[in-house]
Coordinates of C-alpha atoms in Angstrom, one line a residue:
Chain X
X1 CA 5.7 -23.6 15.8
X2 CA 2.0 -23.1 16.4
X3 CA -0.7 -21.7 14.0
X4 CA -0.4 -18.0 15.5
X5 CA 3.5 -18.3 14.8
X6 CA 2.9 -19.0 11.0
X7 CA 0.2 -16.3 10.9
X8 CA 2.6 -13.7 12.0
X9 CA 5.5 -14.6 9.9
X10 CA 3.5 -14.9 7.0
X11 CA 1.6 -11.4 7.9
X12 CA 4.9 -9.6 8.5
X13 CA 6.1 -11.2 4.8
X14 CA 3.4 -10.3 2.9
X15 CA 3.6 -6.7 4.5
X16 CA 7.3 -6.2 3.8
X17 CA 7.0 -7.5 0.3
X18 CA 4.1 -5.4 -0.4
X19 CA 6.1 -2.4 0.7
X20 CA 9.0 -3.3 -1.5
X21 CA 6.8 -3.7 -4.6
X22 CA 5.4 -0.2 -3.7
X23 CA 8.7 1.6 -3.5
X24 CA 9.7 -0.2 -6.8
X25 CA 6.6 1.0 -8.6
X26 CA 7.1 4.4 -7.2
X27 CA 10.9 4.6 -7.9
X28 CA 10.5 3.6 -11.6
X29 CA 9.0 7.0 -12.5
X30 CA 10.7 9.1 -15.0
X31 CA 12.7 12.3 -14.1
X32 CA 14.3 15.1 -16.6
X33 CA 16.8 15.9 -13.8
X34 CA 18.2 14.1 -10.8
X35 CA 20.3 15.6 -8.5
X36 CA 21.9 14.3 -4.9
X37 CA 21.1 16.3 -1.9
X38 CA 23.5 16.0 1.1
X39 CA 21.9 16.5 4.5
X40 CA 23.7 17.0 7.8
X41 CA 21.3 16.9 10.9
X42 CA 18.5 17.2 8.7
X43 CA 19.8 20.5 7.1
X44 CA 20.9 20.7 3.6
X45 CA 24.7 21.0 3.4
X46 CA 25.2 20.7 -0.4
X47 CA 23.3 19.9 -3.8
X48 CA 25.1 18.2 -6.9
X49 CA 23.4 18.0 -10.2
X50 CA 23.8 14.2 -11.3
X51 CA 22.6 14.9 -14.9
X52 CA 26.0 14.8 -16.6
X53 CA 27.2 11.2 -16.7
X54 CA 30.7 11.9 -17.2
X55 CA 31.1 14.3 -14.3
X56 CA 33.1 13.3 -11.8
X57 CA 34.0 14.9 -8.3
X58 CA 35.1 14.1 -4.9
X59 CA 32.9 15.7 -2.3
X60 CA 34.4 15.9 1.3
X61 CA 31.3 16.0 3.8
X62 CA 33.1 17.6 7.0
X63 CA 31.0 17.4 10.2
X64 CA 31.9 17.8 13.9
X65 CA 32.6 14.2 14.5
X66 CA 35.0 13.5 11.4
X67 CA 35.1 13.5 7.5
X68 CA 33.5 11.3 5.0
X69 CA 33.9 11.4 1.1
X70 CA 31.3 11.2 -1.5
X71 CA 32.5 10.5 -5.0
X72 CA 29.9 11.6 -7.7
X73 CA 30.6 9.6 -11.0
X74 CA 28.3 8.0 -13.7
X75 CA 25.4 10.1 -12.7
X76 CA 25.5 8.6 -9.0
X77 CA 27.0 8.8 -5.9
X78 CA 29.2 6.5 -3.5
X79 CA 31.0 7.0 -0.1
X80 CA 34.3 6.1 -0.7
X81 CA 35.8 7.3 2.6
X82 CA 34.4 7.3 5.9
X83 CA 35.7 8.1 9.5
X84 CA 32.8 6.7 11.3
X85 CA 33.3 3.4 13.2
X86 CA 30.9 1.2 11.7
X87 CA 31.5 2.1 7.8
X88 CA 27.9 1.0 7.2
X89 CA 27.3 3.9 4.5
X90 CA 30.5 2.5 2.6
X91 CA 28.8 -0.8 2.3
X92 CA 25.7 0.6 0.9
X93 CA 27.7 1.2 -2.3
X94 CA 26.8 3.1 -5.4
X95 CA 23.2 4.7 -5.8
X96 CA 22.1 6.3 -8.9
X97 CA 18.1 6.1 -8.8
X98 CA 15.9 8.7 -7.4
X99 CA 14.4 7.9 -4.1
X100 CA 17.5 5.8 -3.1
X101 CA 19.7 7.1 -0.2
X102 CA 23.0 6.6 1.5
X103 CA 22.8 7.1 5.4
X104 CA 25.5 7.5 8.0
X105 CA 24.0 7.3 11.4
X106 CA 27.1 8.2 13.4
X107 CA 27.6 11.6 11.5
X108 CA 24.0 12.0 10.8
X109 CA 24.5 12.5 7.1
X110 CA 21.9 11.7 4.6
X111 CA 22.6 11.6 0.9
X112 CA 19.7 11.2 -1.0
X113 CA 19.0 11.2 -4.7
X114 CA 16.0 13.5 -5.8
X115 CA 14.3 13.6 -9.1
X116 CA 12.8 16.6 -10.8
X117 CA 9.9 16.2 -13.2
X118 CA 9.9 19.9 -14.5
X119 CA 12.5 20.9 -17.5
X120 CA 13.7 24.4 -15.6
X121 CA 16.3 23.9 -13.1
X122 CA 15.4 26.0 -10.0
X123 CA 17.7 25.3 -7.3
X124 CA 20.6 22.9 -8.5
X125 CA 24.0 24.5 -7.9
X126 CA 27.3 23.1 -9.3
Chain U
X1 CA 18.0 -10.6 41.5
X2 CA 20.9 -13.0 41.1
X3 CA 18.9 -14.9 38.1
X4 CA 18.4 -11.3 36.8
X5 CA 22.1 -10.3 36.9
X6 CA 23.1 -13.9 35.3
X7 CA 20.6 -13.2 32.6
X8 CA 22.1 -9.5 32.2
X9 CA 25.6 -10.8 31.9
X10 CA 24.6 -13.6 29.5
X11 CA 23.1 -11.2 27.1
X12 CA 25.8 -8.8 27.7
X13 CA 28.3 -11.5 26.5
X14 CA 25.9 -12.5 23.4
X15 CA 25.9 -9.1 22.6
X16 CA 29.7 -8.5 22.7
X17 CA 30.2 -11.7 20.5
X18 CA 27.6 -10.6 18.1
X19 CA 29.6 -7.4 17.5
X20 CA 32.7 -9.5 16.6
X21 CA 31.0 -11.6 14.1
X22 CA 30.9 -10.3 10.4
X23 CA 27.6 -9.5 9.2
X24 CA 26.3 -12.0 7.0
X25 CA 23.4 -10.1 5.7
X26 CA 22.9 -7.9 2.4
X27 CA 20.8 -5.2 4.3
X28 CA 23.3 -2.6 5.8
X29 CA 22.8 -2.5 9.6
X30 CA 21.1 -6.0 10.2
X31 CA 21.9 -7.9 12.9
X32 CA 21.4 -11.5 14.4
X33 CA 20.1 -10.3 17.7
X34 CA 21.4 -12.7 19.6
X35 CA 21.0 -10.7 22.9
X36 CA 17.3 -11.1 22.1
X37 CA 17.4 -14.9 23.1
X38 CA 17.7 -13.6 26.9
X39 CA 15.1 -11.1 26.5
X40 CA 12.5 -13.5 25.2
X41 CA 13.5 -16.3 27.6
X42 CA 13.4 -13.7 30.5
X43 CA 10.0 -12.9 29.4
X44 CA 8.6 -16.1 29.8
X45 CA 10.6 -17.0 33.1
X46 CA 10.2 -13.5 35.0
X47 CA 7.4 -11.4 33.1
X48 CA 7.4 -7.9 32.0
X49 CA 8.6 -5.8 34.7
X50 CA 11.7 -7.9 35.5
X51 CA 12.5 -8.4 31.9
X52 CA 12.6 -4.4 31.4
X53 CA 15.3 -4.2 34.2
X54 CA 17.3 -6.9 32.4
X55 CA 17.0 -5.0 29.0
X56 CA 17.6 -1.6 30.2
X57 CA 20.5 -2.6 32.4
X58 CA 22.0 -4.8 29.5
X59 CA 21.5 -1.6 27.0
X60 CA 23.3 0.5 29.4
X61 CA 26.3 -1.9 30.2
X62 CA 26.2 -2.7 26.3
X63 CA 27.0 1.2 25.6
X64 CA 29.6 1.4 28.0
X65 CA 31.5 -2.1 26.7
X66 CA 30.9 -2.5 23.2
X67 CA 29.5 0.7 21.3
X68 CA 29.4 4.2 20.7
X69 CA 27.3 6.3 22.7
X70 CA 25.0 7.1 19.7
X71 CA 23.9 3.6 19.7
X72 CA 22.3 3.8 22.9
X73 CA 19.1 5.4 21.7
X74 CA 18.6 3.1 18.8
X75 CA 19.1 0.2 21.0
X76 CA 16.7 1.9 23.8
X77 CA 14.2 2.6 21.2
X78 CA 14.3 -0.7 19.5
X79 CA 14.5 -2.6 22.9
X80 CA 11.6 -0.9 24.6
X81 CA 9.2 -1.1 21.6
X82 CA 10.2 -4.9 20.8
X83 CA 9.6 -5.7 24.7
X84 CA 6.2 -4.2 24.6
X85 CA 5.2 -5.7 21.5
X86 CA 6.4 -9.2 22.7
X87 CA 4.6 -8.8 25.9
X88 CA 1.5 -8.1 24.1
X89 CA 1.9 -10.9 21.6
X90 CA 2.7 -13.4 24.3
X91 CA -0.6 -12.4 26.3
X92 CA -3.2 -12.0 23.5
X93 CA -1.8 -15.1 21.6
X94 CA -1.5 -17.1 24.9
X95 CA -1.7 -20.8 23.7
X96 CA -1.7 -20.1 19.9
X97 CA 1.6 -18.4 19.8
X98 CA 4.9 -19.9 20.9
X99 CA 8.3 -18.4 21.3
X100 CA 9.1 -18.3 17.6
X101 CA 5.9 -16.1 17.0
X102 CA 6.9 -13.7 19.9
X103 CA 10.4 -13.4 19.1
X104 CA 9.5 -12.8 15.4
X105 CA 7.3 -9.9 16.2
X106 CA 9.7 -8.7 18.7
X107 CA 12.5 -8.5 16.1
X108 CA 10.4 -6.8 13.7
X109 CA 9.4 -4.4 16.0
X110 CA 13.0 -3.8 17.0
X111 CA 13.9 -2.9 13.6
X112 CA 10.7 -0.5 13.3
X113 CA 11.8 1.1 16.7
X114 CA 15.3 1.7 15.5
X115 CA 14.3 3.0 12.5
X116 CA 12.1 5.7 14.1
X117 CA 14.8 6.6 16.4
X118 CA 17.4 7.0 13.5
X119 CA 14.7 8.9 11.3
X120 CA 14.4 11.2 14.3
X121 CA 17.8 11.8 14.8
X122 CA 18.8 12.4 11.1
X123 CA 15.4 14.3 11.0
X124 CA 14.6 12.5 7.7
X125 CA 11.6 10.2 7.7
X126 CA 12.7 8.7 4.2
X127 CA 15.3 6.3 5.6
X128 CA 12.3 4.3 6.4
X129 CA 12.7 3.0 3.0
X130 CA 15.2 0.3 4.6
X131 CA 12.6 -1.1 6.8
X132 CA 10.8 -3.5 4.6
X133 CA 14.3 -5.4 3.9
X134 CA 15.0 -5.2 7.6
X135 CA 11.6 -6.5 8.3
X136 CA 12.4 -9.6 6.2
X137 CA 15.7 -10.0 8.0
X138 CA 13.9 -9.7 11.2
X139 CA 11.7 -12.9 10.2
X140 CA 14.6 -14.9 9.7
X141 CA 16.7 -13.9 12.9
X142 CA 13.3 -14.0 14.8
X143 CA 12.7 -17.6 14.1
X144 CA 16.5 -18.4 15.1
X145 CA 16.1 -16.5 18.2
X146 CA 12.7 -18.0 18.8
X147 CA 13.9 -21.5 18.3
X148 CA 16.9 -21.0 20.5
X149 CA 15.0 -19.6 23.6
X150 CA 12.8 -22.3 23.4
X151 CA 15.7 -25.0 23.7
X152 CA 16.8 -22.7 26.5
X153 CA 13.5 -22.7 28.4
X154 CA 13.4 -26.7 27.9
X155 CA 16.6 -27.2 29.3
X156 CA 15.8 -24.7 32.2
X157 CA 13.7 -26.8 34.0
X158 CA 16.8 -29.5 34.1
X159 CA 18.2 -26.8 36.6
X160 CA 15.2 -27.7 39.0
X161 CA 16.0 -24.2 40.7
X162 CA 13.3 -22.4 39.0
X163 CA 10.6 -23.8 37.0
X164 CA 8.2 -21.8 34.6

């Protein structure tokens, strides 16, 4: 280990911790509505409102390569079934805060939770 | 040439073995990057161009042997970016940076490159949110990889065929 090594390690550590703190701060904003957006190939596949905590639903996401099942519960979402080889999207578990997302790279699926500050609902479909 | 193909096959084996290991990290998608040991070692032994050949052949073969075609682009994006950065760090740092620093910066930029390719493929820049966690994981694996190639280089001299 030389001086330059320690400098590089410290620089990267400080940078990534700083980014993490920045994400945390920007994620703690209050939202009136939150909803999950399911995107395939960058196009919106479906939007689900997460305002109702008791709402429970299983959404199949069908792509050309295979099928994943998304479970909506307790005001959040979780991938409970994935046909992709690595199953990383299942390991990411349950998410319920705006800004969080689940990514399935083999199927090019992104599930993202977004918040809405305005009181009126514009584009949320059930 | 023979040495390059030995390096390619070694890194390929490391890559396949790594695929069999369970992932011990919390962050999804984080890996040890064992094949990077060979990339770092080869960069010290043979320089940029030869390492580029080793890297590209390894990624091509690894795609055939171990993984699905979609991972090819992530590996290539991450691998190329990390190699360029490692080369720059090695040459700019010269005597101030050892194998550990080179491989840590390589590991971190491997993550950055992969995330760039991934966000281009799913067309969503927001998955960059995973980057800080992967970067921290990259420091850990980078130190490990750097120390490994340091030992490898040390014992390479015992071969007495090719000194570095």
